[in-house]
Tab-separated table of C-alpha atoms and ligand atoms in Angstrom:
chain	number	residue	atom	x	y	z
A	1	MET	CA	0.000	0.000	0.000
A	2	GLN	CA	1.232	3.488	-0.857
A	3	THR	CA	1.020	5.712	2.247
A	4	ILE	CA	0.459	9.426	1.725
A	5	ILE	CA	2.625	11.343	4.192
A	6	GLN	CA	1.327	14.829	4.796
A	7	ARG	CA	3.111	17.470	6.833
A	8	ILE	CA	0.627	19.687	8.705
A	9	GLU	CA	1.459	23.374	9.125
A	10	MET	CA	0.115	24.225	12.562
A	11	ASP	CA	0.173	27.978	11.950
A	12	GLN	CA	-2.086	27.687	8.923
A	13	GLU	CA	-5.780	26.973	8.644
A	14	LEU	CA	-6.293	23.251	9.336
A	15	SER	CA	-9.560	22.174	7.749
A	16	GLY	CA	-8.264	22.784	4.206
A	17	GLN	CA	-5.158	20.683	4.952
A	18	LEU	CA	-7.309	17.822	6.255
A	19	LYS	CA	-9.713	17.388	3.332
A	20	GLU	CA	-7.942	14.330	1.896
A	21	ALA	CA	-7.571	12.718	5.338
A	22	ALA	CA	-11.278	13.288	6.023
A	23	ARG	CA	-12.209	11.723	2.696
A	24	ILE	CA	-10.070	8.656	3.454
A	25	LEU	CA	-11.793	8.172	6.835
A	26	GLN	CA	-15.249	8.576	5.252
A	27	ASN	CA	-14.341	5.874	2.727
A	28	GLY	CA	-13.272	3.356	5.368
A	29	GLY	CA	-9.510	4.031	5.140
A	30	LEU	CA	-6.920	4.553	7.876
A	31	VAL	CA	-5.232	7.822	8.882
A	32	ALA	CA	-2.554	8.234	11.566
A	33	PHE	CA	-2.866	11.605	13.279
A	34	PRO	CA	-1.416	13.491	16.257
A	35	THR	CA	-3.199	13.997	19.561
A	36	GLU	CA	-1.867	15.724	22.670
A	37	THR	CA	-0.963	12.341	24.207
A	38	VAL	CA	0.602	10.231	21.420
A	39	TYR	CA	-0.041	9.674	17.700
A	40	GLU	CA	-3.108	7.528	16.983
A	41	LEU	CA	-4.130	5.312	14.083
A	42	GLY	CA	-7.718	6.166	13.161
A	43	GLY	CA	-10.582	4.652	11.227
A	44	ASN	CA	-14.385	4.959	11.242
A	45	ALA	CA	-15.499	3.582	14.642
A	46	LEU	CA	-18.899	2.547	13.284
A	47	ASP	CA	-17.421	0.566	10.384
A	48	PRO	CA	-16.380	-2.953	11.476
A	49	ASN	CA	-14.135	-3.299	8.423
A	50	ALA	CA	-12.211	-0.142	9.350
A	51	SER	CA	-11.661	-1.465	12.869
A	52	ALA	CA	-10.481	-4.802	11.472
A	53	ALA	CA	-8.051	-2.904	9.229
A	54	ILE	CA	-6.632	-1.037	12.257
A	55	TYR	CA	-5.892	-4.316	14.040
A	56	ALA	CA	-4.263	-5.694	10.902
A	57	ALA	CA	-2.095	-2.597	10.308
A	58	LYS	CA	-0.842	-2.617	13.904
A	59	GLY	CA	-0.543	-6.376	14.173
A	60	ARG	CA	-2.687	-6.026	17.276
A	61	PRO	CA	-4.710	-8.871	18.850
A	62	SER	CA	-8.371	-8.185	18.036
A	63	ASP	CA	-9.527	-8.540	21.654
A	64	ASN	CA	-7.675	-5.345	22.638
A	65	PRO	CA	-10.327	-2.580	22.394
A	66	LEU	CA	-9.965	0.701	20.486
A	67	ILE	CA	-10.771	4.127	21.928
A	68	VAL	CA	-13.392	6.209	20.081
A	69	HIS	CA	-12.437	9.860	19.578
A	70	ILE	CA	-15.155	12.514	19.492
A	71	ALA	CA	-15.278	16.301	19.120
A	72	ASP	CA	-18.549	17.227	20.834
A	73	LEU	CA	-20.513	16.074	23.854
A	74	ASP	CA	-23.574	15.048	21.845
A	75	ALA	CA	-21.574	12.057	20.663
A	76	LEU	CA	-21.710	10.592	24.178
A	77	THR	CA	-25.411	9.768	23.967
A	78	VAL	CA	-24.951	8.346	20.464
A	79	LEU	CA	-22.126	5.984	21.427
A	80	ALA	CA	-23.138	5.096	24.994
A	81	LYS	CA	-26.288	3.411	26.230
A	82	GLU	CA	-26.503	5.445	29.394
A	83	VAL	CA	-24.341	8.395	30.378
A	84	PRO	CA	-23.918	8.804	34.150
A	85	ASP	CA	-23.649	12.275	35.704
A	86	THR	CA	-20.037	11.480	36.588
A	87	ALA	CA	-19.231	11.322	32.865
A	88	TYR	CA	-20.562	14.844	32.318
A	89	GLN	CA	-18.720	16.107	35.403
A	90	LEU	CA	-15.435	14.641	34.193
A	91	ALA	CA	-16.076	15.936	30.665
A	92	GLU	CA	-16.628	19.431	32.003
A	93	HIS	CA	-13.287	19.393	33.818
A	94	PHE	CA	-11.014	17.400	31.551
A	95	TRP	CA	-12.402	17.465	27.992
A	96	PRO	CA	-11.104	18.171	25.527
A	97	GLY	CA	-8.056	16.449	26.985
A	98	PRO	CA	-6.181	13.252	27.840
A	99	LEU	CA	-8.972	11.341	29.602
A	100	THR	CA	-10.787	8.250	28.260
A	101	MET	CA	-14.045	7.132	29.887
A	102	LEU	CA	-15.487	3.639	29.623
A	103	LEU	CA	-19.279	3.522	29.301
A	104	ASN	CA	-21.778	0.849	28.278
A	105	LYS	CA	-21.843	0.937	24.499
A	106	SER	CA	-24.905	1.665	22.389
A	107	ASP	CA	-25.984	-0.752	19.674
A	108	ILE	CA	-24.431	1.284	16.867
A	109	VAL	CA	-20.885	0.661	18.099
A	110	PRO	CA	-19.723	-2.617	16.542
A	111	LYS	CA	-18.054	-5.261	18.687
A	112	GLU	CA	-15.121	-5.147	16.267
A	113	THR	CA	-14.329	-1.690	17.657
A	114	THR	CA	-14.632	-2.651	21.334
A	115	GLY	CA	-12.676	-5.889	21.151
A	116	GLY	CA	-15.870	-7.864	21.739
A	117	LEU	CA	-16.776	-5.928	24.920
A	118	GLU	CA	-20.108	-4.340	25.859
A	119	THR	CA	-18.292	-1.187	26.952
A	120	VAL	CA	-16.802	1.544	24.788
A	121	GLY	CA	-13.851	3.814	25.563
A	122	ILE	CA	-14.548	7.435	24.592
A	123	ARG	CA	-12.201	10.398	24.536
A	124	MET	CA	-12.388	13.995	23.304
A	125	PRO	CA	-8.795	14.945	22.399
A	126	SER	CA	-7.627	18.559	22.590
A	127	HIS	CA	-5.012	18.544	19.818
A	128	PRO	CA	-6.177	20.990	17.103
A	129	VAL	CA	-5.413	18.490	14.306
A	130	ALA	CA	-7.366	15.686	15.998
A	131	ARG	CA	-10.312	17.985	16.653
A	132	ALA	CA	-10.323	19.388	13.128
A	133	LEU	CA	-10.059	15.896	11.612
A	134	ILE	CA	-13.046	14.583	13.582
A	135	LYS	CA	-15.096	17.643	12.623
A	136	GLU	CA	-14.026	17.779	8.975
A	137	SER	CA	-14.737	14.065	8.441
A	138	GLY	CA	-17.895	13.865	10.537
A	139	VAL	CA	-16.583	10.456	11.631
A	140	TYR	CA	-16.259	9.106	15.179
A	141	ILE	CA	-12.672	7.960	14.983
A	142	ALA	CA	-11.673	4.613	16.519
A	143	ALA	CA	-7.986	4.893	17.245
A	144	PRO	CA	-5.372	3.055	19.258
A	145	SER	CA	-1.816	4.343	19.472
A	146	ALA	CA	-0.121	4.581	16.055
A	147	ASN	CA	2.644	2.026	16.619
A	148	ARG	CA	3.205	-1.591	15.676
A	149	SER	CA	1.702	-3.693	18.461
A	150	GLY	CA	4.087	-4.180	21.386
A	151	ARG	CA	6.468	-1.395	20.330
A	152	PRO	CA	6.783	1.925	22.174
A	153	SER	CA	4.039	4.439	21.338
A	154	THR	CA	4.831	7.182	18.841
A	155	THR	CA	5.296	10.807	19.842
A	156	ARG	CA	6.497	12.301	16.534
A	157	GLY	CA	5.717	11.850	12.860
A	158	GLU	CA	8.986	10.050	12.101
A	159	HIS	CA	8.127	7.346	14.647
A	160	VAL	CA	4.799	6.720	12.922
A	161	ILE	CA	6.445	6.600	9.512
A	162	ALA	CA	8.994	4.080	10.825
A	163	ASP	CA	6.227	1.776	12.124
A	164	LEU	CA	3.332	2.222	9.691
A	165	ASN	CA	4.596	3.451	6.315
A	166	GLY	CA	3.131	1.151	3.665
A	167	ARG	CA	0.487	-0.211	6.076
A	168	VAL	CA	-1.998	2.696	6.283
A	169	ASP	CA	-3.524	5.156	3.795
A	170	MET	CA	-2.178	8.360	5.276
A	171	ILE	CA	0.086	9.706	8.010
A	172	LEU	CA	-0.378	13.278	9.231
A	173	ASP	CA	2.882	14.640	10.618
A	174	ALA	CA	2.476	17.629	12.922
A	175	GLY	CA	5.751	17.339	14.842
A	176	HIS	CA	6.093	16.328	18.471
A	177	VAL	CA	3.085	15.753	20.725
A	178	THR	CA	2.813	17.794	23.941
A	179	ILE	CA	2.233	15.148	26.654
A	180	GLY	CA	3.929	11.958	25.460
A	181	LEU	CA	1.931	9.384	27.491
A	182	GLU	CA	-1.368	7.779	26.526
A	183	SER	CA	-4.641	9.008	28.056
A	184	THR	CA	-5.799	8.135	31.557
A	185	ILE	CA	-8.552	5.496	31.276
A	186	VAL	CA	-11.347	5.530	33.858
A	187	ASP	CA	-14.059	2.873	33.895
A	188	LEU	CA	-17.397	4.451	34.860
A	189	THR	CA	-19.355	1.208	34.515
A	190	SER	CA	-18.087	-0.350	37.759
A	191	SER	CA	-19.729	0.469	41.103
A	192	VAL	CA	-16.671	2.479	42.145
A	193	PRO	CA	-14.969	4.162	39.137
A	194	LEU	CA	-11.696	2.416	38.345
A	195	ILE	CA	-8.558	3.758	36.705
A	196	LEU	CA	-7.428	1.105	34.228
A	197	ARG	CA	-4.476	3.055	32.888
A	198	PRO	CA	-2.742	5.941	34.690
A	199	GLY	CA	-2.000	8.985	32.540
A	200	TYR	CA	-1.617	12.736	32.566
A	201	ILE	CA	-4.917	13.242	34.444
A	202	THR	CA	-4.183	11.858	37.899
A	203	LYS	CA	-6.321	9.838	40.310
A	204	GLU	CA	-6.289	12.820	42.684
A	205	GLN	CA	-7.630	15.160	39.986
A	206	ILE	CA	-10.421	12.719	39.142
A	207	ALA	CA	-11.271	12.206	42.818
A	208	GLU	CA	-11.631	15.971	43.251
A	209	VAL	CA	-14.381	15.974	40.645
A	210	ILE	CA	-16.330	12.737	41.270
A	211	GLY	CA	-15.245	11.572	44.733
A	212	ALA	CA	-14.389	7.917	45.101
A	213	VAL	CA	-12.106	6.415	42.445
A	214	GLU	CA	-9.684	3.497	42.734
A	215	TYR	CA	-6.861	2.026	40.691
A	216	ASP	CA	-7.698	-1.260	39.054
A	217	LYS	CA	-5.557	-3.959	40.688
A	218	ALA	CA	-3.760	-4.590	37.415
A	219	VAL	CA	-2.334	-1.033	37.470
A	220	LEU	CA	-0.472	-1.562	40.706
A	221	LYS	CA	0.653	-5.119	40.173
A	222	ARG	CA	1.627	-6.992	37.080
A	223	ARG	CA	-0.984	-9.359	35.715
A	224	LYS	CA	-1.030	-12.825	37.205
A	225	ASP	CA	-0.043	-14.481	33.966
A	226	ASP	CA	3.028	-12.279	33.612
A	227	THR	CA	5.205	-14.706	35.475
A	228	ILE	CA	8.569	-13.020	35.420
A	229	VAL	CA	11.562	-13.360	37.565
A	230	ALA	CA	13.579	-10.151	37.719
A	231	ARG	CA	16.354	-10.123	35.133
A	232	ALA	CA	15.185	-13.278	33.403
A	233	PRO	CA	14.545	-11.969	29.901
A	234	GLY	CA	12.638	-13.471	27.068
A	235	MET	CA	9.641	-15.248	28.558
A	236	LYS	CA	7.336	-12.452	29.479
A	237	TYR	CA	4.550	-10.184	28.397
A	238	ARG	CA	5.957	-6.901	27.192
A	239	HIS	CA	4.228	-3.751	26.021
A	240	TYR	CA	5.646	-0.392	24.931
A	241	ALA	CA	8.769	-2.462	24.665
A	242	PRO	CA	12.126	-1.527	23.226
A	243	LYS	CA	13.986	-4.361	21.497
A	244	GLY	CA	16.717	-4.512	24.133
A	245	ASP	CA	16.233	-6.252	27.451
A	246	MET	CA	15.454	-3.605	30.055
A	247	VAL	CA	15.775	-3.574	33.853
A	248	ILE	CA	14.885	-0.721	36.232
A	249	TYR	CA	17.003	-0.055	39.323
A	250	LYS	CA	15.433	1.657	42.310
A	251	GLY	CA	17.232	2.941	45.384
A	252	THR	CA	19.350	5.850	46.551
A	253	ALA	CA	21.023	7.761	43.712
A	254	GLU	CA	24.529	6.719	44.791
A	255	ARG	CA	23.665	3.034	44.982
A	256	VAL	CA	21.797	3.055	41.653
A	257	ILE	CA	24.706	4.777	39.902
A	258	ALA	CA	27.221	2.310	41.359
A	259	VAL	CA	25.197	-0.777	40.438
A	260	ILE	CA	24.351	0.430	36.926
A	261	ASN	CA	27.982	1.371	36.217
A	262	SER	CA	29.229	-1.991	37.352
A	263	LEU	CA	26.608	-3.970	35.387
A	264	ALA	CA	27.127	-1.806	32.301
A	265	ALA	CA	30.845	-2.625	32.325
A	266	GLU	CA	30.151	-6.333	32.791
A	267	TYR	CA	27.571	-6.462	29.969
A	268	ALA	CA	29.796	-4.462	27.614
A	269	ALA	CA	32.660	-6.867	28.283
A	270	ASN	CA	30.297	-9.661	27.215
A	271	GLY	CA	29.654	-7.957	23.890
A	272	GLU	CA	26.263	-6.388	24.709
A	273	ARG	CA	25.409	-2.937	23.415
A	274	VAL	CA	24.487	-1.175	26.635
A	275	GLY	CA	22.229	1.871	27.035
A	276	ILE	CA	21.452	3.721	30.245
A	277	LEU	CA	18.239	5.657	30.881
A	278	ALA	CA	19.363	8.402	33.243
A	279	SER	CA	18.348	11.843	34.460
A	280	ASP	CA	19.818	15.326	34.022
A	281	GLU	CA	21.167	15.044	37.565
A	282	THR	CA	22.948	11.728	37.056
A	283	ALA	CA	23.780	11.369	33.339
A	284	GLU	CA	27.374	12.532	33.685
A	285	ARG	CA	28.115	10.001	36.404
A	286	TYR	CA	27.839	7.031	34.059
A	287	GLN	CA	30.820	5.546	32.225
A	288	CYS	CA	28.933	4.287	29.208
A	289	SER	CA	28.821	5.472	25.621
A	290	THR	CA	25.022	5.527	25.342
A	291	VAL	CA	23.368	7.487	28.131
A	292	LEU	CA	19.967	9.013	27.353
A	293	ARG	CA	18.368	11.607	29.615
A	294	LEU	CA	14.701	11.343	30.440
A	295	GLY	CA	14.892	14.781	32.083
A	296	SER	CA	15.195	15.985	35.635
A	297	HIS	CA	13.926	13.854	38.515
A	298	ASP	CA	12.133	17.047	39.590
A	299	ASP	CA	10.276	17.458	36.294
A	300	ASP	CA	7.834	14.617	35.723
A	301	GLU	CA	6.205	16.357	32.743
A	302	GLU	CA	9.508	16.443	30.907
A	303	ALA	CA	10.168	12.787	31.718
A	304	ALA	CA	6.727	11.832	30.381
A	305	LEU	CA	7.362	13.786	27.186
A	306	HIS	CA	10.661	12.020	26.436
A	307	LEU	CA	9.934	8.492	27.598
A	308	PHE	CA	8.865	6.918	24.303
A	309	ASP	CA	11.442	8.980	22.368
A	310	CYS	CA	14.197	7.473	24.502
A	311	LEU	CA	12.916	3.902	24.198
A	312	ARG	CA	12.775	4.267	20.407
A	313	GLU	CA	16.216	5.833	20.303
A	314	PHE	CA	17.673	2.817	22.103
A	315	ASP	CA	16.169	0.674	19.321
A	316	ASP	CA	17.608	2.919	16.596
A	317	LEU	CA	21.039	2.593	18.217
A	318	GLY	CA	20.814	-1.198	18.323
A	319	ILE	CA	20.988	-1.340	22.119
A	320	THR	CA	20.614	-4.868	23.519
A	321	LYS	CA	20.709	-4.117	27.288
A	322	ILE	CA	18.963	-1.122	28.865
A	323	LEU	CA	19.658	-0.176	32.477
A	324	SER	CA	17.169	2.400	33.736
A	325	GLU	CA	16.856	4.563	36.786
A	326	SER	CA	13.465	4.647	38.507
A	327	PHE	CA	11.415	7.840	37.937
A	328	ASP	CA	9.000	7.931	40.809
A	329	LYS	CA	8.595	11.583	41.827
A	330	GLY	CA	5.767	13.985	41.075
A	331	PRO	CA	2.095	13.653	40.096
A	332	LEU	CA	2.914	11.700	36.918
A	333	ALA	CA	5.082	9.122	38.714
A	334	GLN	CA	2.354	6.482	38.580
A	335	ALA	CA	1.905	6.906	34.819
A	336	ILE	CA	5.634	7.034	34.059
A	337	MET	CA	6.485	3.985	36.176
A	338	ASN	CA	3.534	2.087	34.668
A	339	ARG	CA	5.038	2.560	31.179
A	340	LEU	CA	8.612	1.840	32.310
A	341	LEU	CA	7.533	-1.319	34.117
A	342	LYS	CA	5.620	-2.561	31.086
A	343	ALA	CA	8.528	-1.677	28.797
A	344	SER	CA	10.855	-3.706	31.004
A	345	GLY	CA	8.468	-6.644	31.323
A	346	TYR	CA	8.207	-5.703	35.043
A	347	GLN	CA	11.901	-6.239	35.665
A	348	MET	CA	12.649	-3.918	38.557
A	349	VAL	CA	15.361	-4.447	41.111
A	350	GLU	CA	15.065	-2.698	44.482
A	351	LEU	CA	18.557	-2.003	45.785
A	352	SER	CA	19.121	-2.002	49.491
A	353	GLN	CA	21.560	0.493	51.020
B	1	LIG	P1	-4.113	2.297	22.942
B	1	LIG	O1	-4.796	3.463	22.349
B	1	LIG	O2	-3.117	1.636	22.055
B	1	LIG	O3	-3.515	2.643	24.242
B	1	LIG	O4	-5.223	1.217	23.185
B	1	LIG	C1	-6.433	1.529	23.792
B	1	LIG	C2	-6.514	0.910	25.155
B	1	LIG	O5	-7.698	1.402	25.753
B	1	LIG	C3	-6.680	-0.580	25.167
B	1	LIG	O6	-5.458	-1.251	25.198
B	1	LIG	C4	-7.449	-0.818	26.444
B	1	LIG	O7	-6.547	-0.940	27.534
B	1	LIG	C5	-8.223	0.453	26.647
B	1	LIG	N1	-9.656	0.336	26.345
B	1	LIG	C6	-10.321	0.898	25.331
B	1	LIG	N2	-11.615	0.569	25.339
B	1	LIG	C7	-11.777	-0.246	26.397
B	1	LIG	C8	-12.892	-0.958	26.943
B	1	LIG	N3	-14.100	-0.884	26.408
B	1	LIG	N4	-12.667	-1.717	28.031
B	1	LIG	C9	-11.443	-1.799	28.587
B	1	LIG	N5	-10.363	-1.159	28.114
B	1	LIG	C10	-10.524	-0.388	27.046
B	2	LIG	MG1	-1.103	1.372	22.527
């Protein structure tokens, strides 16, 4: 398939630049587009064939549901069977923005879009290109992250091109996204609302608006079937994963630096290509040729923004062993550590003093 790659000029009027993309969506085709969180791969949410094509392009298992992107609140009552007050309260505070709500789906949403589930994930993104595309096409856009399944999500046009060129009809390249982590997902169909995926909108922010909200157990612990022993690579469920084997080290800065330096030397001597995921504060303390900085330990927003960039850069550099610091400070700590843990296949080593 020939993929049309279109650069979007953000300082110029958008709807004219999106006419071809809108036409592709209306005709059942696939368009990758930027949102504030990550790039997404979109198709018509009400067209089962479009959803099937999304799964095929990503190489994604078809029981992993897609999120439906909307541009106005009226869409809620079209896509959901019943819309609780909590949904409107959250929408008022956080939409447009990086929050996905799970509601019971209406009959018009095909099971192909929801991975066979009776619930539908709905989000109103704030990125001007995403909003303009939904409006220009008049399509509710089903869209998972625009990466090959299992690989790190994409935060810039080049990432999407690397993963999906030749597999989708069009890629809209509007530069780097502004958040860098996927949306927070909150399930409003359970008796107490549950956060299924931590993201930029925190549990505390949601609780301020609707009261009680809990993390789903799977957010805090790895899934039962992910039977992994720390530092035993190869036999585990991985997501957002770089190609290299990755382990996170947690502890005091001095101890983490000492352990990572010593392991890096040992691995390099064994012929591994070693990469270290460090911070602005610590990067210069490592004796290793490939040290990437996630940002300052005091700036969780910056760390979130660079996380997937760094994981992809390790891949581009052919890194086979990644040693990462733990990034567990600030309101986004839960979301950042969730992605790092998944990327590492939950290989985290807690270092004692
Ligand atoms: P992605 O956009 O790649 O992060 O994929 C969307 C994610 O949203 C899925 O992997 C699910 O975790 C979640 N999701 C979307 N819709 C539902 C739903 N109806 N029930 C549970 N999870 C959902
Ligand atoms: Mg994804």
